[in-house]
Structures are given as structure tokens and as C-alpha cells.
Amino acid sequence: MAGETVITVVGNLVDDPELRFTPGGAAVAKFRVASVPRTFNRETNAWEDAKDGLFLACSVWRQAAENAAETLQKGMRVIVQGRLKQRSYEDREGVKRAVYELDVEEVGPSLKNATAVVTKANSNSSAGSGGQGREEFQRARQEQGRASAEDPWASGTPGTSGGAPAGGGWGGSHGGAPYAGDEPPF
């Protein structure tokens, strides 16, 4: 929509995402991200965190909420993109306060200092089929586990260390012969 402030924040999760379901069955995960700038102090020859950091409350909905709750954990470095919202309220002492929240469109782990294994989410999960609640969510995840056991890209095959089948994928052998030309084999 026009006039919305879309931002991208890189930071660490302050807590585990908390997954809940609305009465209508829609999944929502809430979490906080801390983005604290670091500077190099030449006098001490060490990196130092700034005294004030940005702590941003985030909420993500539906299938992405379920995926975030299943994947992300406290302390993980994440990249979050969404619409920044300001909400004003009056506290118990009558002081007007303003808080900033992020309605998340995209969230994922930062790969700067970590690795991740990505599996495609099952499109038959609870949020995709109308969101029948927590029991349906858990049942869909169990079914997804059984389906991914049959998917060589999701579970790996004997003799491989990742999700790619033997002899294929990134860095695997290319048709049984090692790469030896000027052009990439793909």
C-alpha cells in the first residue's frame, strides 16, 4: 500500500517465536529482534556494542508464522522485512507512549556466520487449509515429515551429507565426470 514504511532489520532474536492461533484458526507468531550496532574501538583493539540498540516487536502470520515458530530460536541472527507500524497508548500512570512494531512479510536466518538446511513447507498445512488450530498444525507437520522422507531433496539419501541426492545438486558430480572445461557444466 502507498505510504507504508517498509524496512529490513538484521538482528538477533531476543526470545523464541511464540506461536498462537486466532479464534478463526489463523496462525500468528510474535517475537522480538534486537539490532545493536557494533563499532571497532582502535584504542582497545576490540569490537564494542553501542549502548542503545533497537528492540523491535515483530508479528508474522499464517504459514510463515508456523514456519518461523518451527525454525527460529532465541539468539539466532535473522533478517526481517516488513511494514513498520506505530501504535500509541496511555500507560497506567496516564503517560502517553508510542511503540513501534513490524508486520513481517519475510523472515529468515542470516547466513553470514551460519548455515541452514531449507526444506519446502507442505502446502497442506493447517494455515493453507483454513487453519483448524493447533492439533491440525501438529498433524500436518507429522504428515509433512512422512512426505519428506520420500522426497530426496528434503531428507538426503544414503551417502550424502545434505539434502541433495547422490551425484547431483550443487557441488556433486556432473554426469559421473569431474568438471574440466572452461564453461560451467550447467
PDB file of C-alpha atoms in Angstrom:
ATOM      1  CA  MET A   1       0.000   0.000   0.000  1.00  0.00           C
ATOM      2  CA  ALA A   2       1.120   3.530  -0.629  1.00  0.00           C
ATOM      3  CA  GLY A   3       2.630   5.464   2.232  1.00  0.00           C
ATOM      4  CA  GLU A   4       3.697   2.456   4.312  1.00  0.00           C
ATOM      5  CA  THR A   5       7.209   2.320   5.676  1.00  0.00           C
ATOM      6  CA  VAL A   6       8.861  -0.923   4.601  1.00  0.00           C
ATOM      7  CA  ILE A   7      12.115  -1.723   6.377  1.00  0.00           C
ATOM      8  CA  THR A   8      14.632  -4.530   6.636  1.00  0.00           C
ATOM      9  CA  VAL A   9      16.206  -5.266  10.011  1.00  0.00           C
ATOM     10  CA  VAL A  10      19.148  -7.558  10.706  1.00  0.00           C
ATOM     11  CA  GLY A  11      19.498  -8.614  14.308  1.00  0.00           C
ATOM     12  CA  ASN A  12      19.245 -11.388  16.874  1.00  0.00           C
ATOM     13  CA  LEU A  13      16.083 -12.959  18.243  1.00  0.00           C
ATOM     14  CA  VAL A  14      15.542 -11.903  21.848  1.00  0.00           C
ATOM     15  CA  ASP A  15      13.230 -14.854  22.506  1.00  0.00           C
ATOM     16  CA  ASP A  16      11.758 -17.887  20.768  1.00  0.00           C
ATOM     17  CA  PRO A  17       8.853 -17.077  18.443  1.00  0.00           C
ATOM     18  CA  GLU A  18       5.558 -17.565  20.288  1.00  0.00           C
ATOM     19  CA  LEU A  19       3.001 -19.285  18.056  1.00  0.00           C
ATOM     20  CA  ARG A  20      -0.714 -18.752  18.709  1.00  0.00           C
ATOM     21  CA  PHE A  21      -3.887 -19.251  16.762  1.00  0.00           C
ATOM     22  CA  THR A  22      -6.754 -16.775  16.383  1.00  0.00           C
ATOM     23  CA  PRO A  23     -10.311 -17.987  17.086  1.00  0.00           C
ATOM     24  CA  GLY A  24     -10.671 -18.234  13.288  1.00  0.00           C
ATOM     25  CA  GLY A  25      -7.662 -20.569  13.148  1.00  0.00           C
ATOM     26  CA  ALA A  26      -5.082 -18.203  11.619  1.00  0.00           C
ATOM     27  CA  ALA A  27      -1.558 -18.716  12.955  1.00  0.00           C
ATOM     28  CA  VAL A  28       0.408 -15.748  14.289  1.00  0.00           C
ATOM     29  CA  ALA A  29       3.947 -15.828  15.670  1.00  0.00           C
ATOM     30  CA  LYS A  30       5.318 -12.992  17.753  1.00  0.00           C
ATOM     31  CA  PHE A  31       8.990 -12.387  18.508  1.00  0.00           C
ATOM     32  CA  ARG A  32      11.427  -9.559  19.210  1.00  0.00           C
ATOM     33  CA  VAL A  33      14.555  -8.684  17.271  1.00  0.00           C
ATOM     34  CA  ALA A  34      17.491  -6.794  18.771  1.00  0.00           C
ATOM     35  CA  SER A  35      19.615  -4.835  16.340  1.00  0.00           C
ATOM     36  CA  VAL A  36      22.637  -3.406  18.149  1.00  0.00           C
ATOM     37  CA  PRO A  37      25.266  -1.554  16.102  1.00  0.00           C
ATOM     38  CA  ARG A  38      28.898  -2.558  16.690  1.00  0.00           C
ATOM     39  CA  THR A  39      31.934  -0.366  16.211  1.00  0.00           C
ATOM     40  CA  PHE A  40      35.615  -1.155  16.284  1.00  0.00           C
ATOM     41  CA  ASN A  41      37.498   0.642  19.049  1.00  0.00           C
ATOM     42  CA  ARG A  42      41.068   1.202  17.839  1.00  0.00           C
ATOM     43  CA  GLU A  43      42.277   2.030  21.347  1.00  0.00           C
ATOM     44  CA  THR A  44      41.205  -1.302  22.834  1.00  0.00           C
ATOM     45  CA  ASN A  45      41.521  -3.190  19.526  1.00  0.00           C
ATOM     46  CA  ALA A  46      38.104  -4.760  20.116  1.00  0.00           C
ATOM     47  CA  TRP A  47      34.536  -4.625  18.812  1.00  0.00           C
ATOM     48  CA  GLU A  48      32.064  -2.849  21.101  1.00  0.00           C
ATOM     49  CA  ASP A  49      28.273  -2.845  21.123  1.00  0.00           C
ATOM     50  CA  ALA A  50      26.500   0.505  21.119  1.00  0.00           C
ATOM     51  CA  LYS A  51      24.844   1.456  24.379  1.00  0.00           C
ATOM     52  CA  ASP A  52      21.387   1.784  22.814  1.00  0.00           C
ATOM     53  CA  GLY A  53      20.070  -0.789  20.411  1.00  0.00           C
ATOM     54  CA  LEU A  54      16.816  -1.196  18.554  1.00  0.00           C
ATOM     55  CA  PHE A  55      14.461  -3.771  20.060  1.00  0.00           C
ATOM     56  CA  LEU A  56      11.570  -4.329  17.674  1.00  0.00           C
ATOM     57  CA  ALA A  57       8.407  -6.350  18.327  1.00  0.00           C
ATOM     58  CA  CYS A  58       7.518  -8.413  15.256  1.00  0.00           C
ATOM     59  CA  SER A  59       4.483 -10.411  14.200  1.00  0.00           C
ATOM     60  CA  VAL A  60       4.198 -12.781  11.262  1.00  0.00           C
ATOM     61  CA  TRP A  61       1.001 -14.506  10.109  1.00  0.00           C
ATOM     62  CA  ARG A  62      -0.322 -17.754   8.635  1.00  0.00           C
ATOM     63  CA  GLN A  63       2.065 -20.274   7.051  1.00  0.00           C
ATOM     64  CA  ALA A  64       5.080 -18.032   7.590  1.00  0.00           C
ATOM     65  CA  ALA A  65       4.199 -17.900  11.312  1.00  0.00           C
ATOM     66  CA  GLU A  66       4.174 -21.681  11.562  1.00  0.00           C
ATOM     67  CA  ASN A  67       7.452 -21.921   9.651  1.00  0.00           C
ATOM     68  CA  ALA A  68       9.095 -19.247  11.825  1.00  0.00           C
ATOM     69  CA  ALA A  69       7.970 -20.929  15.058  1.00  0.00           C
ATOM     70  CA  GLU A  70       9.322 -24.264  13.849  1.00  0.00           C
ATOM     71  CA  THR A  71      12.614 -22.888  12.514  1.00  0.00           C
ATOM     72  CA  LEU A  72      13.791 -19.898  14.544  1.00  0.00           C
ATOM     73  CA  GLN A  73      15.181 -19.873  18.087  1.00  0.00           C
ATOM     74  CA  LYS A  74      16.321 -17.325  20.636  1.00  0.00           C
ATOM     75  CA  GLY A  75      19.752 -15.919  19.793  1.00  0.00           C
ATOM     76  CA  MET A  76      19.614 -16.668  16.055  1.00  0.00           C
ATOM     77  CA  ARG A  77      20.714 -13.907  13.715  1.00  0.00           C
ATOM     78  CA  VAL A  78      17.813 -13.139  11.376  1.00  0.00           C
ATOM     79  CA  ILE A  79      16.855 -10.866   8.522  1.00  0.00           C
ATOM     80  CA  VAL A  80      13.342  -9.478   8.879  1.00  0.00           C
ATOM     81  CA  GLN A  81      11.487  -7.386   6.299  1.00  0.00           C
ATOM     82  CA  GLY A  82       8.079  -5.835   6.786  1.00  0.00           C
ATOM     83  CA  ARG A  83       5.873  -2.805   7.349  1.00  0.00           C
ATOM     84  CA  LEU A  84       6.753  -0.560  10.288  1.00  0.00           C
ATOM     85  CA  LYS A  85       3.730   0.471  12.370  1.00  0.00           C
ATOM     86  CA  GLN A  86       3.456   2.945  15.229  1.00  0.00           C
ATOM     87  CA  ARG A  87       0.887   2.434  17.960  1.00  0.00           C
ATOM     88  CA  SER A  88       0.124   4.960  20.679  1.00  0.00           C
ATOM     89  CA  TYR A  89      -1.346   4.166  24.083  1.00  0.00           C
ATOM     90  CA  GLU A  90      -1.614   5.538  27.582  1.00  0.00           C
ATOM     91  CA  ASP A  91       0.121   3.639  30.380  1.00  0.00           C
ATOM     92  CA  ARG A  92      -1.210   3.086  33.926  1.00  0.00           C
ATOM     93  CA  GLU A  93       0.259   6.371  35.124  1.00  0.00           C
ATOM     94  CA  GLY A  94      -1.511   8.279  32.339  1.00  0.00           C
ATOM     95  CA  VAL A  95       1.650   8.888  30.300  1.00  0.00           C
ATOM     96  CA  LYS A  96       1.220   8.717  26.546  1.00  0.00           C
ATOM     97  CA  ARG A  97       3.577   6.197  24.973  1.00  0.00           C
ATOM     98  CA  ALA A  98       4.354   5.134  21.426  1.00  0.00           C
ATOM     99  CA  VAL A  99       5.620   1.737  20.368  1.00  0.00           C
ATOM    100  CA  TYR A 100       6.924   0.584  17.020  1.00  0.00           C
ATOM    101  CA  GLU A 101       6.064  -2.837  15.680  1.00  0.00           C
ATOM    102  CA  LEU A 102       6.905  -4.682  12.493  1.00  0.00           C
ATOM    103  CA  ASP A 103       4.281  -6.559  10.462  1.00  0.00           C
ATOM    104  CA  VAL A 104       6.607  -9.129   8.942  1.00  0.00           C
ATOM    105  CA  GLU A 105       6.402 -10.113   5.287  1.00  0.00           C
ATOM    106  CA  GLU A 106       9.660 -12.093   5.122  1.00  0.00           C
ATOM    107  CA  VAL A 107      11.899 -13.598   7.803  1.00  0.00           C
ATOM    108  CA  GLY A 108      14.823 -15.970   7.660  1.00  0.00           C
ATOM    109  CA  PRO A 109      18.145 -16.837   9.220  1.00  0.00           C
ATOM    110  CA  SER A 110      21.202 -14.776   8.336  1.00  0.00           C
ATOM    111  CA  LEU A 111      23.831 -16.883   6.605  1.00  0.00           C
ATOM    112  CA  LYS A 112      26.686 -14.502   7.371  1.00  0.00           C
ATOM    113  CA  ASN A 113      28.026 -16.665  10.197  1.00  0.00           C
ATOM    114  CA  ALA A 114      25.782 -19.736   9.994  1.00  0.00           C
ATOM    115  CA  THR A 115      24.422 -22.367   7.645  1.00  0.00           C
ATOM    116  CA  ALA A 116      20.865 -23.524   7.157  1.00  0.00           C
ATOM    117  CA  VAL A 117      19.083 -26.510   5.677  1.00  0.00           C
ATOM    118  CA  VAL A 118      15.997 -25.422   3.772  1.00  0.00           C
ATOM    119  CA  THR A 119      13.017 -27.695   3.246  1.00  0.00           C
ATOM    120  CA  LYS A 120       9.920 -26.761   1.331  1.00  0.00           C
ATOM    121  CA  ALA A 121       6.864 -26.456   3.575  1.00  0.00           C
ATOM    122  CA  ASN A 122       3.935 -28.724   2.858  1.00  0.00           C
ATOM    123  CA  SER A 123       1.141 -26.746   1.212  1.00  0.00           C
ATOM    124  CA  ASN A 124      -1.430 -28.891   3.049  1.00  0.00           C
ATOM    125  CA  SER A 125      -0.560 -27.489   6.478  1.00  0.00           C
ATOM    126  CA  SER A 126      -3.195 -26.004   8.747  1.00  0.00           C
ATOM    127  CA  ALA A 127      -2.807 -22.390   7.618  1.00  0.00           C
ATOM    128  CA  GLY A 128      -3.040 -23.342   3.973  1.00  0.00           C
ATOM    129  CA  SER A 129      -6.211 -25.360   4.512  1.00  0.00           C
ATOM    130  CA  GLY A 130      -8.178 -22.882   6.564  1.00  0.00           C
ATOM    131  CA  GLY A 131      -6.254 -23.054   9.838  1.00  0.00           C
ATOM    132  CA  GLN A 132      -8.140 -25.528  12.008  1.00  0.00           C
ATOM    133  CA  GLY A 133      -5.900 -24.896  15.015  1.00  0.00           C
ATOM    134  CA  ARG A 134      -3.000 -26.346  16.936  1.00  0.00           C
ATOM    135  CA  GLU A 135      -3.985 -30.029  16.570  1.00  0.00           C
ATOM    136  CA  GLU A 136      -4.257 -29.690  12.804  1.00  0.00           C
ATOM    137  CA  PHE A 137      -0.918 -27.870  12.729  1.00  0.00           C
ATOM    138  CA  GLN A 138       0.801 -30.720  14.570  1.00  0.00           C
ATOM    139  CA  ARG A 139      -0.901 -33.388  12.451  1.00  0.00           C
ATOM    140  CA  ALA A 140       0.119 -31.564   9.246  1.00  0.00           C
ATOM    141  CA  ARG A 141       3.747 -31.384  10.432  1.00  0.00           C
ATOM    142  CA  GLN A 142       3.745 -35.141  11.115  1.00  0.00           C
ATOM    143  CA  GLU A 143       2.369 -35.779   7.625  1.00  0.00           C
ATOM    144  CA  GLN A 144       4.987 -33.427   6.193  1.00  0.00           C
ATOM    145  CA  GLY A 145       7.696 -35.458   7.933  1.00  0.00           C
ATOM    146  CA  ARG A 146       6.416 -38.650   6.313  1.00  0.00           C
ATOM    147  CA  ALA A 147       6.169 -36.962   2.904  1.00  0.00           C
ATOM    148  CA  SER A 148       9.666 -35.519   3.155  1.00  0.00           C
ATOM    149  CA  ALA A 149      11.042 -38.997   3.889  1.00  0.00           C
ATOM    150  CA  GLU A 150      10.029 -39.874   0.325  1.00  0.00           C
ATOM    151  CA  ASP A 151      11.486 -36.636  -1.102  1.00  0.00           C
ATOM    152  CA  PRO A 152      15.236 -36.976  -1.814  1.00  0.00           C
ATOM    153  CA  TRP A 153      15.691 -33.186  -1.721  1.00  0.00           C
ATOM    154  CA  ALA A 154      14.142 -32.897   1.729  1.00  0.00           C
ATOM    155  CA  SER A 155      15.827 -35.722   3.594  1.00  0.00           C
ATOM    156  CA  GLY A 156      19.030 -36.650   1.772  1.00  0.00           C
ATOM    157  CA  THR A 157      19.922 -40.115   0.572  1.00  0.00           C
ATOM    158  CA  PRO A 158      22.436 -42.609   1.865  1.00  0.00           C
ATOM    159  CA  GLY A 159      25.947 -41.471   1.110  1.00  0.00           C
ATOM    160  CA  THR A 160      25.155 -37.755   1.111  1.00  0.00           C
ATOM    161  CA  SER A 161      25.634 -35.211   3.835  1.00  0.00           C
ATOM    162  CA  GLY A 162      22.952 -32.735   2.799  1.00  0.00           C
ATOM    163  CA  GLY A 163      19.576 -32.625   1.179  1.00  0.00           C
ATOM    164  CA  ALA A 164      20.800 -33.293  -2.380  1.00  0.00           C
ATOM    165  CA  PRO A 165      20.631 -36.768  -3.828  1.00  0.00           C
ATOM    166  CA  ALA A 166      23.925 -38.532  -4.551  1.00  0.00           C
ATOM    167  CA  GLY A 167      25.564 -37.432  -7.781  1.00  0.00           C
ATOM    168  CA  GLY A 168      23.559 -34.249  -8.216  1.00  0.00           C
ATOM    169  CA  GLY A 169      22.826 -30.846  -6.789  1.00  0.00           C
ATOM    170  CA  TRP A 170      25.367 -28.159  -6.034  1.00  0.00           C
ATOM    171  CA  GLY A 171      28.918 -29.409  -5.876  1.00  0.00           C
ATOM    172  CA  GLY A 172      28.016 -33.003  -6.702  1.00  0.00           C
ATOM    173  CA  SER A 173      29.431 -34.963  -9.603  1.00  0.00           C
ATOM    174  CA  HIS A 174      28.264 -33.866 -13.018  1.00  0.00           C
ATOM    175  CA  GLY A 175      27.317 -36.889 -15.059  1.00  0.00           C
ATOM    176  CA  GLY A 176      29.990 -39.041 -13.455  1.00  0.00           C
ATOM    177  CA  ALA A 177      32.898 -36.984 -14.843  1.00  0.00           C
ATOM    178  CA  PRO A 178      34.676 -34.243 -12.978  1.00  0.00           C
ATOM    179  CA  TYR A 179      34.391 -30.731 -14.358  1.00  0.00           C
ATOM    180  CA  ALA A 180      37.374 -29.946 -16.586  1.00  0.00           C
ATOM    181  CA  GLY A 181      36.272 -27.324 -19.091  1.00  0.00           C
ATOM    182  CA  ASP A 182      36.267 -23.557 -19.376  1.00  0.00           C
ATOM    183  CA  GLU A 183      32.495 -23.308 -19.009  1.00  0.00           C
ATOM    184  CA  PRO A 184      30.485 -24.455 -16.003  1.00  0.00           C
ATOM    185  CA  PRO A 185      28.798 -27.843 -16.513  1.00  0.00           C
ATOM    186  CA  PHE A 186      25.275 -26.412 -16.101  1.00  0.00           C
TER     187      PHE A 186
END
